Short mmCIF file of C-alpha atoms in Angstrom, two decimals:
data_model
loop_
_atom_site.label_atom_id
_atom_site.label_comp_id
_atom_site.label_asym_id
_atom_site.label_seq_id
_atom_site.Cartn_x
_atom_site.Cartn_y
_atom_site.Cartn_z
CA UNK A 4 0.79 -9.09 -10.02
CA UNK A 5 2.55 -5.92 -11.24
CA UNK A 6 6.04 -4.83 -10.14
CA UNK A 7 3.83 -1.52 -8.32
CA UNK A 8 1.50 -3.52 -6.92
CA UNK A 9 4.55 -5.92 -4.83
CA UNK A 10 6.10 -2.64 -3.60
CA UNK A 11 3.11 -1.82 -2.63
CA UNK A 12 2.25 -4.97 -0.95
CA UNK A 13 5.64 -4.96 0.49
CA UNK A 14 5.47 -1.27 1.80
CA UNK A 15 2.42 -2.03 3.71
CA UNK A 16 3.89 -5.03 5.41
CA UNK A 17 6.86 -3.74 6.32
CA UNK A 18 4.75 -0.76 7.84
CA UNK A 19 2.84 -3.06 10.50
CA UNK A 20 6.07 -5.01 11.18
CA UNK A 21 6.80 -1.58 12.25
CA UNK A 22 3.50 -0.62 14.26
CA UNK A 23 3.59 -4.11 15.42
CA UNK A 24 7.38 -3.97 17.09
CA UNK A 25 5.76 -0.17 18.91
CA UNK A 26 3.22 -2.66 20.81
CA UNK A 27 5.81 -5.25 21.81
CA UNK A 28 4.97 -7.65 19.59
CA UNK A 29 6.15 -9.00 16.05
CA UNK A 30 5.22 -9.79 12.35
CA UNK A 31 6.68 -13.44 10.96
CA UNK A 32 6.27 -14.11 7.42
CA UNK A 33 6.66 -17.37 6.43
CA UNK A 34 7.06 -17.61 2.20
CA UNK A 35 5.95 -21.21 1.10
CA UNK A 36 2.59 -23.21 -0.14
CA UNK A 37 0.03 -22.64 2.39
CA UNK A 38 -0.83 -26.38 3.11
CA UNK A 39 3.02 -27.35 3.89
CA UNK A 40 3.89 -24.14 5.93
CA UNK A 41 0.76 -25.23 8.17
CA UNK A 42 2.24 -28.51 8.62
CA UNK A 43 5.76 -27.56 9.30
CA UNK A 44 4.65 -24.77 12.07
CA UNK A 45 1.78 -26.42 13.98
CA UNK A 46 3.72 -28.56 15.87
CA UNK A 47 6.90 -26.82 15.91
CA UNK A 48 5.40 -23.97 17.61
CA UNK A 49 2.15 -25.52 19.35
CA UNK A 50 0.03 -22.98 17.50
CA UNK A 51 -3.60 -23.81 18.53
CA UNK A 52 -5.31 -21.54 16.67
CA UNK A 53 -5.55 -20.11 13.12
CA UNK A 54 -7.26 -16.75 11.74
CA UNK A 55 -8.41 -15.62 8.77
CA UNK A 56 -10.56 -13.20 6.65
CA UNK A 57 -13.95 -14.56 5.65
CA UNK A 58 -13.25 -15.13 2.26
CA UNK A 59 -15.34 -14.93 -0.87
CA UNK A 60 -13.11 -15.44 -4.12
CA UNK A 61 -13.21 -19.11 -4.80
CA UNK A 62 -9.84 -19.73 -4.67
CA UNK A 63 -9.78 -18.29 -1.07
CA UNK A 64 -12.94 -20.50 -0.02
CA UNK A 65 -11.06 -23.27 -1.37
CA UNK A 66 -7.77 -22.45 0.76
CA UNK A 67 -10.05 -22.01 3.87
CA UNK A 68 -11.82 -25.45 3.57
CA UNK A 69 -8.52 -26.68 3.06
CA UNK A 70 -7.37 -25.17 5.54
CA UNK A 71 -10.45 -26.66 8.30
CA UNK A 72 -9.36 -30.08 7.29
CA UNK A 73 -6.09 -29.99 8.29
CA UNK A 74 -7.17 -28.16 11.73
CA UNK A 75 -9.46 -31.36 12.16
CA UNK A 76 -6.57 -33.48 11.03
CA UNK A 77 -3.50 -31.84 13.14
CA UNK A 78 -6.04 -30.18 16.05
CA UNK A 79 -5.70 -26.31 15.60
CA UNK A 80 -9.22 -24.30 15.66
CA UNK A 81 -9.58 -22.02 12.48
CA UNK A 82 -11.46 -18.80 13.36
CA UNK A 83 -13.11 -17.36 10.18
CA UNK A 84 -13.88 -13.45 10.84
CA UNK A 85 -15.56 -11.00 8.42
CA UNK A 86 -13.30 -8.20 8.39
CA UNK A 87 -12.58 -7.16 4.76
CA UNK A 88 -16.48 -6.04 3.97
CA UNK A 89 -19.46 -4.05 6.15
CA UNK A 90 -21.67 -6.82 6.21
CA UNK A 91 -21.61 -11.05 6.00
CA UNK A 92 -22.54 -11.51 2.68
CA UNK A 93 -23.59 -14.81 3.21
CA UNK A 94 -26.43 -12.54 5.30
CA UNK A 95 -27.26 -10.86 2.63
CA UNK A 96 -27.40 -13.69 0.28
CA UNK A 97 -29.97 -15.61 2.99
CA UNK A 98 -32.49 -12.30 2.33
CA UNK A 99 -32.29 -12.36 -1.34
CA UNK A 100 -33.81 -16.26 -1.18
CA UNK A 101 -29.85 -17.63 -1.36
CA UNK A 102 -28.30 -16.43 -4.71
CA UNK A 103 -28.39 -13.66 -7.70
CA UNK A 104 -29.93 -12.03 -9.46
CA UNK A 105 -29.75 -9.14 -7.18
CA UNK A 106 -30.21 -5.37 -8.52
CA UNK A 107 -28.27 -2.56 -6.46
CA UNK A 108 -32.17 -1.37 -5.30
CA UNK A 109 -32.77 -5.04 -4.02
CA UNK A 110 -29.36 -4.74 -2.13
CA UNK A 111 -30.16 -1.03 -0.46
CA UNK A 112 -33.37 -2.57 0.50
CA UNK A 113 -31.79 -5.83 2.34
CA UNK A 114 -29.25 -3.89 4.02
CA UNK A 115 -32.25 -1.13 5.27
CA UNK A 116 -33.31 -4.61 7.18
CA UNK A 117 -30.25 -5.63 8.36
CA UNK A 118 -29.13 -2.05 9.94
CA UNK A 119 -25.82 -0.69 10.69
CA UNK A 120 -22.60 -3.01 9.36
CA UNK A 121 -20.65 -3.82 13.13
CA UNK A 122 -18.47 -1.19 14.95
CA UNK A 123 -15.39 -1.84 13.96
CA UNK A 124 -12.84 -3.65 16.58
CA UNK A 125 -10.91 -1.14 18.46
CA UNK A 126 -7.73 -0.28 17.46
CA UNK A 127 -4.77 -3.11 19.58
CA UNK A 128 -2.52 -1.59 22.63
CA UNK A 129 0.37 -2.62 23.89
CA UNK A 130 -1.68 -3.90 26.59
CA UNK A 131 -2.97 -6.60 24.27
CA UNK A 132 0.20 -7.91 23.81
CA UNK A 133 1.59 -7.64 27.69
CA UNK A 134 0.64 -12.00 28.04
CA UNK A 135 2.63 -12.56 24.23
CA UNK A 136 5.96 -13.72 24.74
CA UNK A 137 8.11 -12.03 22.16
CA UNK A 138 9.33 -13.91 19.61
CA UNK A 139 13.01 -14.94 19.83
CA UNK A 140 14.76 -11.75 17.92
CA UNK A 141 16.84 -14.29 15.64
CA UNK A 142 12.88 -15.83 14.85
CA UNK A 143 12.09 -12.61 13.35
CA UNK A 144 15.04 -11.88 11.15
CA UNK A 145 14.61 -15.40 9.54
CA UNK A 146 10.99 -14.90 9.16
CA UNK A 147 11.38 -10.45 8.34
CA UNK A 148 9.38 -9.16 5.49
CA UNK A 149 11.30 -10.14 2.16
CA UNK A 150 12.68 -6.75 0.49
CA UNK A 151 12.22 -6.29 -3.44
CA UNK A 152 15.40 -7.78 -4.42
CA UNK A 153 14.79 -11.15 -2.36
CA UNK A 154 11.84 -11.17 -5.14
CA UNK A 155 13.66 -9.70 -7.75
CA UNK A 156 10.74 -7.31 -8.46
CA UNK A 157 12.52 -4.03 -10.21
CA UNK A 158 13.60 -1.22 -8.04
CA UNK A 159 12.80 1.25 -10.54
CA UNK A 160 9.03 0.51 -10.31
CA UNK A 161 7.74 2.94 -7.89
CA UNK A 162 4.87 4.39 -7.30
CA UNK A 163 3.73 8.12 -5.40
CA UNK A 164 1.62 6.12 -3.73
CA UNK A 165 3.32 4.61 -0.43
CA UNK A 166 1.74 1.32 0.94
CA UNK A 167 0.53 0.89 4.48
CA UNK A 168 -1.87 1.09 7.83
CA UNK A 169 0.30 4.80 8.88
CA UNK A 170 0.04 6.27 5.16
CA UNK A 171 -3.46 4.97 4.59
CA UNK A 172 -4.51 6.98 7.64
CA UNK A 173 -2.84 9.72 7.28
CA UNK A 174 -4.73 10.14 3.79
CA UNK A 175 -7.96 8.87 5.87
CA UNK A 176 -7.44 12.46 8.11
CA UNK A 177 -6.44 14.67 5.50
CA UNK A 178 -9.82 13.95 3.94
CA UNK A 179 -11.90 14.10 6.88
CA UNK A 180 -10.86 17.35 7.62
CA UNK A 181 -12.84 18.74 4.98
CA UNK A 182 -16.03 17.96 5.83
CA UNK A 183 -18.00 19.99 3.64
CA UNK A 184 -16.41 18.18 0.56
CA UNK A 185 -17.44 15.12 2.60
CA UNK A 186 -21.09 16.29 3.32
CA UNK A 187 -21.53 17.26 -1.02
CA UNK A 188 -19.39 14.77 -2.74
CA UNK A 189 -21.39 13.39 -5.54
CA UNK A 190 -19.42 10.50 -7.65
CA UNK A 191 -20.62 11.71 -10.72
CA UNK A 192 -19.03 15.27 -10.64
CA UNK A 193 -15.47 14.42 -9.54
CA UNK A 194 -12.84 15.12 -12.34
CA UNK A 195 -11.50 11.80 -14.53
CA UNK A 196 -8.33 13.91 -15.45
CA UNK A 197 -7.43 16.16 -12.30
CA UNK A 198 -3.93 15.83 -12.00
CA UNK A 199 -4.46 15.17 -8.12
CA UNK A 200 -7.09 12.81 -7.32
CA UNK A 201 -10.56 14.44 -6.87
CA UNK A 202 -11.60 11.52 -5.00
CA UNK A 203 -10.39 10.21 -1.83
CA UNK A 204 -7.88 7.78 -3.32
CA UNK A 205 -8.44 5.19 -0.32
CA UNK A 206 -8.94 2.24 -2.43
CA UNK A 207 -5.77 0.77 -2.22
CA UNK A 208 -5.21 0.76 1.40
CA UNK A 209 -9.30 -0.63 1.64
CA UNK A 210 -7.91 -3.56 -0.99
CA UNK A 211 -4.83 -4.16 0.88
CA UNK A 212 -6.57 -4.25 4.21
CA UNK A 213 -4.10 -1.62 5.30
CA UNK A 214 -7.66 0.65 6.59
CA UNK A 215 -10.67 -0.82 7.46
CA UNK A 216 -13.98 0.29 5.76
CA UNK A 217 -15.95 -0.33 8.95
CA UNK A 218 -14.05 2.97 10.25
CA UNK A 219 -14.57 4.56 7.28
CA UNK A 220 -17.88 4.24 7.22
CA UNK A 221 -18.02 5.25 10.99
CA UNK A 222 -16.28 8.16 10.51
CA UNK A 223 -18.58 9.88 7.69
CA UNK A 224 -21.70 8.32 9.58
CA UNK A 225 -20.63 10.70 12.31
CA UNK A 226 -19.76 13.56 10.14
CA UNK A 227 -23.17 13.22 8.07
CA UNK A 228 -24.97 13.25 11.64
CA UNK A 229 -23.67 17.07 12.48
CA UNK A 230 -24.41 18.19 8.76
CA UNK A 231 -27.74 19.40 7.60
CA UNK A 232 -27.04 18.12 4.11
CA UNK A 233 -25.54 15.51 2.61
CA UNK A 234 -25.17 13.17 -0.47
CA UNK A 235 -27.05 10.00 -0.67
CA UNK A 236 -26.07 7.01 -1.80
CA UNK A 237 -25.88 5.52 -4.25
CA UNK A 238 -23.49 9.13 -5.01
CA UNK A 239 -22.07 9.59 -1.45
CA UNK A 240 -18.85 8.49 0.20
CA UNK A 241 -20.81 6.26 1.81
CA UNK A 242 -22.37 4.50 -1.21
CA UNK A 243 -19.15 4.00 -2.67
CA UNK A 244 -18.64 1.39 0.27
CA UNK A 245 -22.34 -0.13 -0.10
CA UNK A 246 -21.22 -0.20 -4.22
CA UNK A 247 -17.90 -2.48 -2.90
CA UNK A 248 -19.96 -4.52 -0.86
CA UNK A 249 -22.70 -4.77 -3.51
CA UNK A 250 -19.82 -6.65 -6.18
CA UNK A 251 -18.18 -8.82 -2.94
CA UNK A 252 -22.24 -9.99 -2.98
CA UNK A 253 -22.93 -10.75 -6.25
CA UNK A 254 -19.51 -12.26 -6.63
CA UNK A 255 -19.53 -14.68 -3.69
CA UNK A 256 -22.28 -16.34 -5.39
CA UNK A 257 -21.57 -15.91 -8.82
CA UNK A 258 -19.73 -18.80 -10.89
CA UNK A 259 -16.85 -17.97 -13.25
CA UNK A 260 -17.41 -14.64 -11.91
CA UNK A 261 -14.39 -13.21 -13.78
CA UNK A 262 -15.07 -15.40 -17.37
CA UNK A 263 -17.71 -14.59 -19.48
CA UNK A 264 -18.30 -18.45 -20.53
CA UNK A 265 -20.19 -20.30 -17.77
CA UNK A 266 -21.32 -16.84 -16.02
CA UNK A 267 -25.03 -17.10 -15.38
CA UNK A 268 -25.37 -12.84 -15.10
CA UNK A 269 -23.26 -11.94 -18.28
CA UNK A 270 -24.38 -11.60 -21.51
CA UNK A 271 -22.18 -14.18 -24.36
CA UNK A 272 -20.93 -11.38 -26.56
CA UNK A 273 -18.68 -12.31 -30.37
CA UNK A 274 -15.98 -9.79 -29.21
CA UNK A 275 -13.17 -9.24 -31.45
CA UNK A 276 -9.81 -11.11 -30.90
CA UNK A 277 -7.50 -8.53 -32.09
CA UNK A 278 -3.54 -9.00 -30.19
CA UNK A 279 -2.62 -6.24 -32.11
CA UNK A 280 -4.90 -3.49 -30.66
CA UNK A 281 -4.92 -5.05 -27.48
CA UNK A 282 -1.28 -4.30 -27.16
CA UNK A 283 -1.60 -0.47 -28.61
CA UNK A 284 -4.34 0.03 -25.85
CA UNK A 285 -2.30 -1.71 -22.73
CA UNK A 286 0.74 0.16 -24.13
CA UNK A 287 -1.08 3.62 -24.35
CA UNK A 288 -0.69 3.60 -28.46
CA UNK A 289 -4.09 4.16 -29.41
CA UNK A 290 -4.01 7.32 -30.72
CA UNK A 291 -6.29 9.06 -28.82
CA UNK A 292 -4.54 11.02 -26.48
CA UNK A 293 -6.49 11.13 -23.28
CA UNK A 294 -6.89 7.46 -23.72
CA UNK A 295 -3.29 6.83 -24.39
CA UNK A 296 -2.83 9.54 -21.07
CA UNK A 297 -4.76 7.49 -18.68
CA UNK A 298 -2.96 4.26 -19.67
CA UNK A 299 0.24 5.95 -19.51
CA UNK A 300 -0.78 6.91 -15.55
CA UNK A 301 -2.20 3.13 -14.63
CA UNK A 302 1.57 2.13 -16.10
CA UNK A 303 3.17 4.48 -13.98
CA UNK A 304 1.33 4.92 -10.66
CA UNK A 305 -0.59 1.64 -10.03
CA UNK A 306 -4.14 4.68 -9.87
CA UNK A 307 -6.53 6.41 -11.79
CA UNK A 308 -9.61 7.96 -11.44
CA UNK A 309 -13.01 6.19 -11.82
CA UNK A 310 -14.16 7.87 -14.04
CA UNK A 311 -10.77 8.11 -15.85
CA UNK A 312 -10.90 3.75 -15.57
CA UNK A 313 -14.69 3.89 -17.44
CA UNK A 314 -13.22 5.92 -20.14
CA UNK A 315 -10.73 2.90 -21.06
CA UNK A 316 -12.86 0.24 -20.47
CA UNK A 317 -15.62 1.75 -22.39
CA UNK A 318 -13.12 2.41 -25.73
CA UNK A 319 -11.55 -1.29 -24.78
CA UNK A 320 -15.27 -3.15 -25.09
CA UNK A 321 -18.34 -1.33 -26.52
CA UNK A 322 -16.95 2.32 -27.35
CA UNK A 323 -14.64 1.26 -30.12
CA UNK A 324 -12.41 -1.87 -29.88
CA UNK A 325 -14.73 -4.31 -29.36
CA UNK A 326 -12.54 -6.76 -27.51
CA UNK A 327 -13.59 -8.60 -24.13
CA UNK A 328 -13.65 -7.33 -21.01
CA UNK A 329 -11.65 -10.29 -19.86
CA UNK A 330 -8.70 -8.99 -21.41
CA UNK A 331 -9.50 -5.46 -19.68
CA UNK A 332 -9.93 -6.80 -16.26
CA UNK A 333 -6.36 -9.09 -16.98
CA UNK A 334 -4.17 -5.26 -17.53
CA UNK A 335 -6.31 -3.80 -14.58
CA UNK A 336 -5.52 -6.57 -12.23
CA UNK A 337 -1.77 -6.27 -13.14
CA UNK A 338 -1.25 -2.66 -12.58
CA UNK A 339 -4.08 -1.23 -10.54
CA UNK A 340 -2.68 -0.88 -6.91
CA UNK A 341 -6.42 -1.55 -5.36
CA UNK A 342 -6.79 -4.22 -8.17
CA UNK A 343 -9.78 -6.37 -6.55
CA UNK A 344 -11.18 -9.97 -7.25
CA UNK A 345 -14.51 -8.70 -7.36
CA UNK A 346 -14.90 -5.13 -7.92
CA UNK A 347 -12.58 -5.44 -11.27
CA UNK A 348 -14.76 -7.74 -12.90
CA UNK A 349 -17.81 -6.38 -11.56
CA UNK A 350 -16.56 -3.21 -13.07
CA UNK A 351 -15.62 -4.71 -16.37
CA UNK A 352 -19.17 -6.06 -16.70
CA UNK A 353 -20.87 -3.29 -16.20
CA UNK A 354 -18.85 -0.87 -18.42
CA UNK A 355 -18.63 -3.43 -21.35
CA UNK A 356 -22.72 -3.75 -21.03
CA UNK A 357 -22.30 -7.41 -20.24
CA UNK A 358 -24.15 -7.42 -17.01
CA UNK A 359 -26.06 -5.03 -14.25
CA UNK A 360 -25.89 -2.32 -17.28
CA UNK A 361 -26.88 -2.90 -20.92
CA UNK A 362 -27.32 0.04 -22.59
CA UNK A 363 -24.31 -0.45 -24.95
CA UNK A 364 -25.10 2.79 -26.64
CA UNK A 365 -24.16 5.23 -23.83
CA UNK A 366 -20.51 6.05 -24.42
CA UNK A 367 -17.90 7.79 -23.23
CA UNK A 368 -16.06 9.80 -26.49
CA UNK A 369 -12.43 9.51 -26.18
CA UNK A 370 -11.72 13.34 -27.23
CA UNK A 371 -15.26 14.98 -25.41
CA UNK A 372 -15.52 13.69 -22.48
CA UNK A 373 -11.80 14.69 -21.36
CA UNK A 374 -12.18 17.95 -22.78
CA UNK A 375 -15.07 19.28 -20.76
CA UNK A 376 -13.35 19.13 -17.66
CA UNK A 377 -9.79 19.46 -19.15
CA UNK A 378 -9.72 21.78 -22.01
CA UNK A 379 -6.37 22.99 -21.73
CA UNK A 380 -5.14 19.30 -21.73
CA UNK A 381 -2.85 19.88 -18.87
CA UNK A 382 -3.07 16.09 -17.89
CA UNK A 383 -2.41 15.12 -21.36
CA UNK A 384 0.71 17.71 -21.11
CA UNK A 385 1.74 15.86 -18.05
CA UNK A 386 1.75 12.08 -18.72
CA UNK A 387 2.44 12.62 -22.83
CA UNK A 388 5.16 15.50 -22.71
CA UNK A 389 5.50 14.52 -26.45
CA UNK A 390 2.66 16.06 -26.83
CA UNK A 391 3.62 19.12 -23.91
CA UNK A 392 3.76 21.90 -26.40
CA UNK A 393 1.09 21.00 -28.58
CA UNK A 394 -2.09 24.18 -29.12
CA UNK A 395 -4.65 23.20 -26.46
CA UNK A 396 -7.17 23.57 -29.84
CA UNK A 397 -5.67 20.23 -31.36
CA UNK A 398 -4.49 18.31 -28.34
CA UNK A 399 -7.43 15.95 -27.73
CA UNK A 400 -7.34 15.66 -31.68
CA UNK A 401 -4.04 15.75 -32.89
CA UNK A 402 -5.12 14.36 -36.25
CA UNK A 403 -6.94 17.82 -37.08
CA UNK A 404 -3.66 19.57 -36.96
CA UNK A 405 -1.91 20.87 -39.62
CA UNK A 406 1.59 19.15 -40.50
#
């Protein structure tokens, strides 16, 4: 976990402390191994019940089993909700005859017979909280959201992008306003290299759980129904979500989901072991200078584009490295702020042709593909200024320059 990604994390907790305090109520976070803190706390304050996210990354289904034999053991009920995803995957699973292979057609066609994912709970009131006692105000302060330096993460690591439930939908309305770019957006023909994002740039409050996707979805099912045209999936708004929930599927059933060795979908490819390159391409050192541009952004704001991600993954695996995906998905998961169990390797897999996608030949060219919708290099300009003055003709190819 990346120095971004905790001030991130942080941010967004310290944002519903905030909301939470508004409804007369209060946010205690305890820091310890899960299994202990349980054991402390149960008794000490009678808690009777215990909630949690459904949860599909094995070491999460492990905690949550764990987690159901202490309730048996020390008499606390453990409510497991979905919440994080449209659908129950297990659902889903069930229709496909119980486990992969499952193609993205097969999944459209399941969740055609399953309908419309729930409405999405209602946002809480103070109301809900009028029978909870407050917590004792010296309870909170012992238990308040730790600040950077209690985790000595950097100060200096900050991102443009501000974690939280009031910044996440804040973004949420500023796109939704626009409902014509709502109605046409098309994944394909967003821009890897605007300098603002051409997308929503959502993900990391989705990942985070700081917005829920059920509303999302809501939302643009509502604005679709006044339009008289709109994008489809699997290119809408709305398929992005189905494409999230499509990886959570596959990967709740998947073993070794993020290794290549012992994963039943992914081809066993001889990659390269190469530390050396590995390092140039994590460190934005390649060479290339859109490549080494995109990196350079990851490093520094915890985001970029989608398109902008398949262009480094693609020169990382098939495109011109040849080194695993594994290692990919490891630099991704650091820095990315909406870095995500399952959509990162499902991701990985399907740009290094290992599984869902194997033609290996299709690739994205480190100096065209930025150039068509760049050709100035004004992104380049921005996150290489050594390269800020530099003729537009030569910037993608610096090596065709004159000395």
């Amino acid at each position: 976990l990346g120095a971004l990604r905790w001030h991130f994390l942080l941010q967004s907790l310290e944002d519903l402390q905030k909301n939470l305090c508004q409804l007369g109520s209060c946010l205690l976070v305890i820091q310890g191994e899960y299994e202990r803190v349980l054991r402390d706390h149960i008794q000490k304050w009678n808690i009777t019940q215990v909630t949690l996210d459904a949860e599909m990354e094995p070491f999460y289904k492990e905690m949550e089993a764990n987690i159901r034999r202490l309730g048996e053991e020390l008499g606390f009920e453990v409510l497991s909700l979905v919440g994080h995803s449209l659908y129950d995957t297990k659902r889903i699973l069930d229709l496909n005859g119980g486990t992969p292979p499952l193609t993205y057609k097969r999944f459209l066609h399941i969740l055609s017979l399953l309908g419309d994912p729930e409405v999405p709970v209602r946002n809480l009131t103070a109301e809900d909280f009028q029978r909870c006692r407050p917590p004792d105000p010296g309870l909170a302060e012992c238990y308040r959201v730790p600040l950077p330096v209690d985790l000595e993460i950097p100060l200096e690591s900050l991102s443009p992008w501000r974690g939280g439930e009031t910044e996440g939908l804040q973004r949420l309305e500023q796109h939704l306003t626009d409902q014509g770019w709502v109605t046409s957006f098309t994944k394909p023909r967003t821009i890897p290299n605007s300098l603002l994002p051409s997308t929503t740039g959502l993900s990391p409050y989705f990942s985070t759980g700081c917005l829920s996707v059920r509303t999302f979805f809501y939302r643009l099912s509502n604005i679709y129904a006044q339009a008289k045209h709109h994008s489809l999936p699997p290119v809408s708004l709305q398929g992005q979500l189905l494409w999230r929930e499509f990886f959570y599927t596959v990967a709740s059933a998947t073993p070794n989901f993020t290794k290549m060795a012992g994963n039943p979908i992914c081809l066993q490819i001889n990659w390269y072991e190469d530390a050396e390159r590995l390092h140039k391409w994590k460190t934005a050192q390649t060479g290339f200078p859109w490549i080494d541009a995109i990196m350079t952004q990851l490093r520094q704001e915890g985001w970029i584009h989608h398109l902008a991600r398949h262009a480094v993954a693609c020169f990382l695996t098939r495109g011109d490295l040849w080194i695993s995906w594994e290692e990919g998905m490891k630099v991704f998961e650091e820095l990315l702020l909406d870095a995500d169990y399952s959509i990162n390797a499902g991701n990985w897999m399907w740009l290094s042709a290992s599984a869902f996608f194997h033609q290996y030949t299709r690739i994205f060219c480190p100096v065209r593909f930025g150039k068509r919708t760049d050709p100035e290099g004004q992104y380049i300009r921005k996150y290489l200024p050594v390269l800020k003055n530099f003729p537009s003709k030569y910037i993608y190819e610096p090596w065709t320059a004159s000395e």
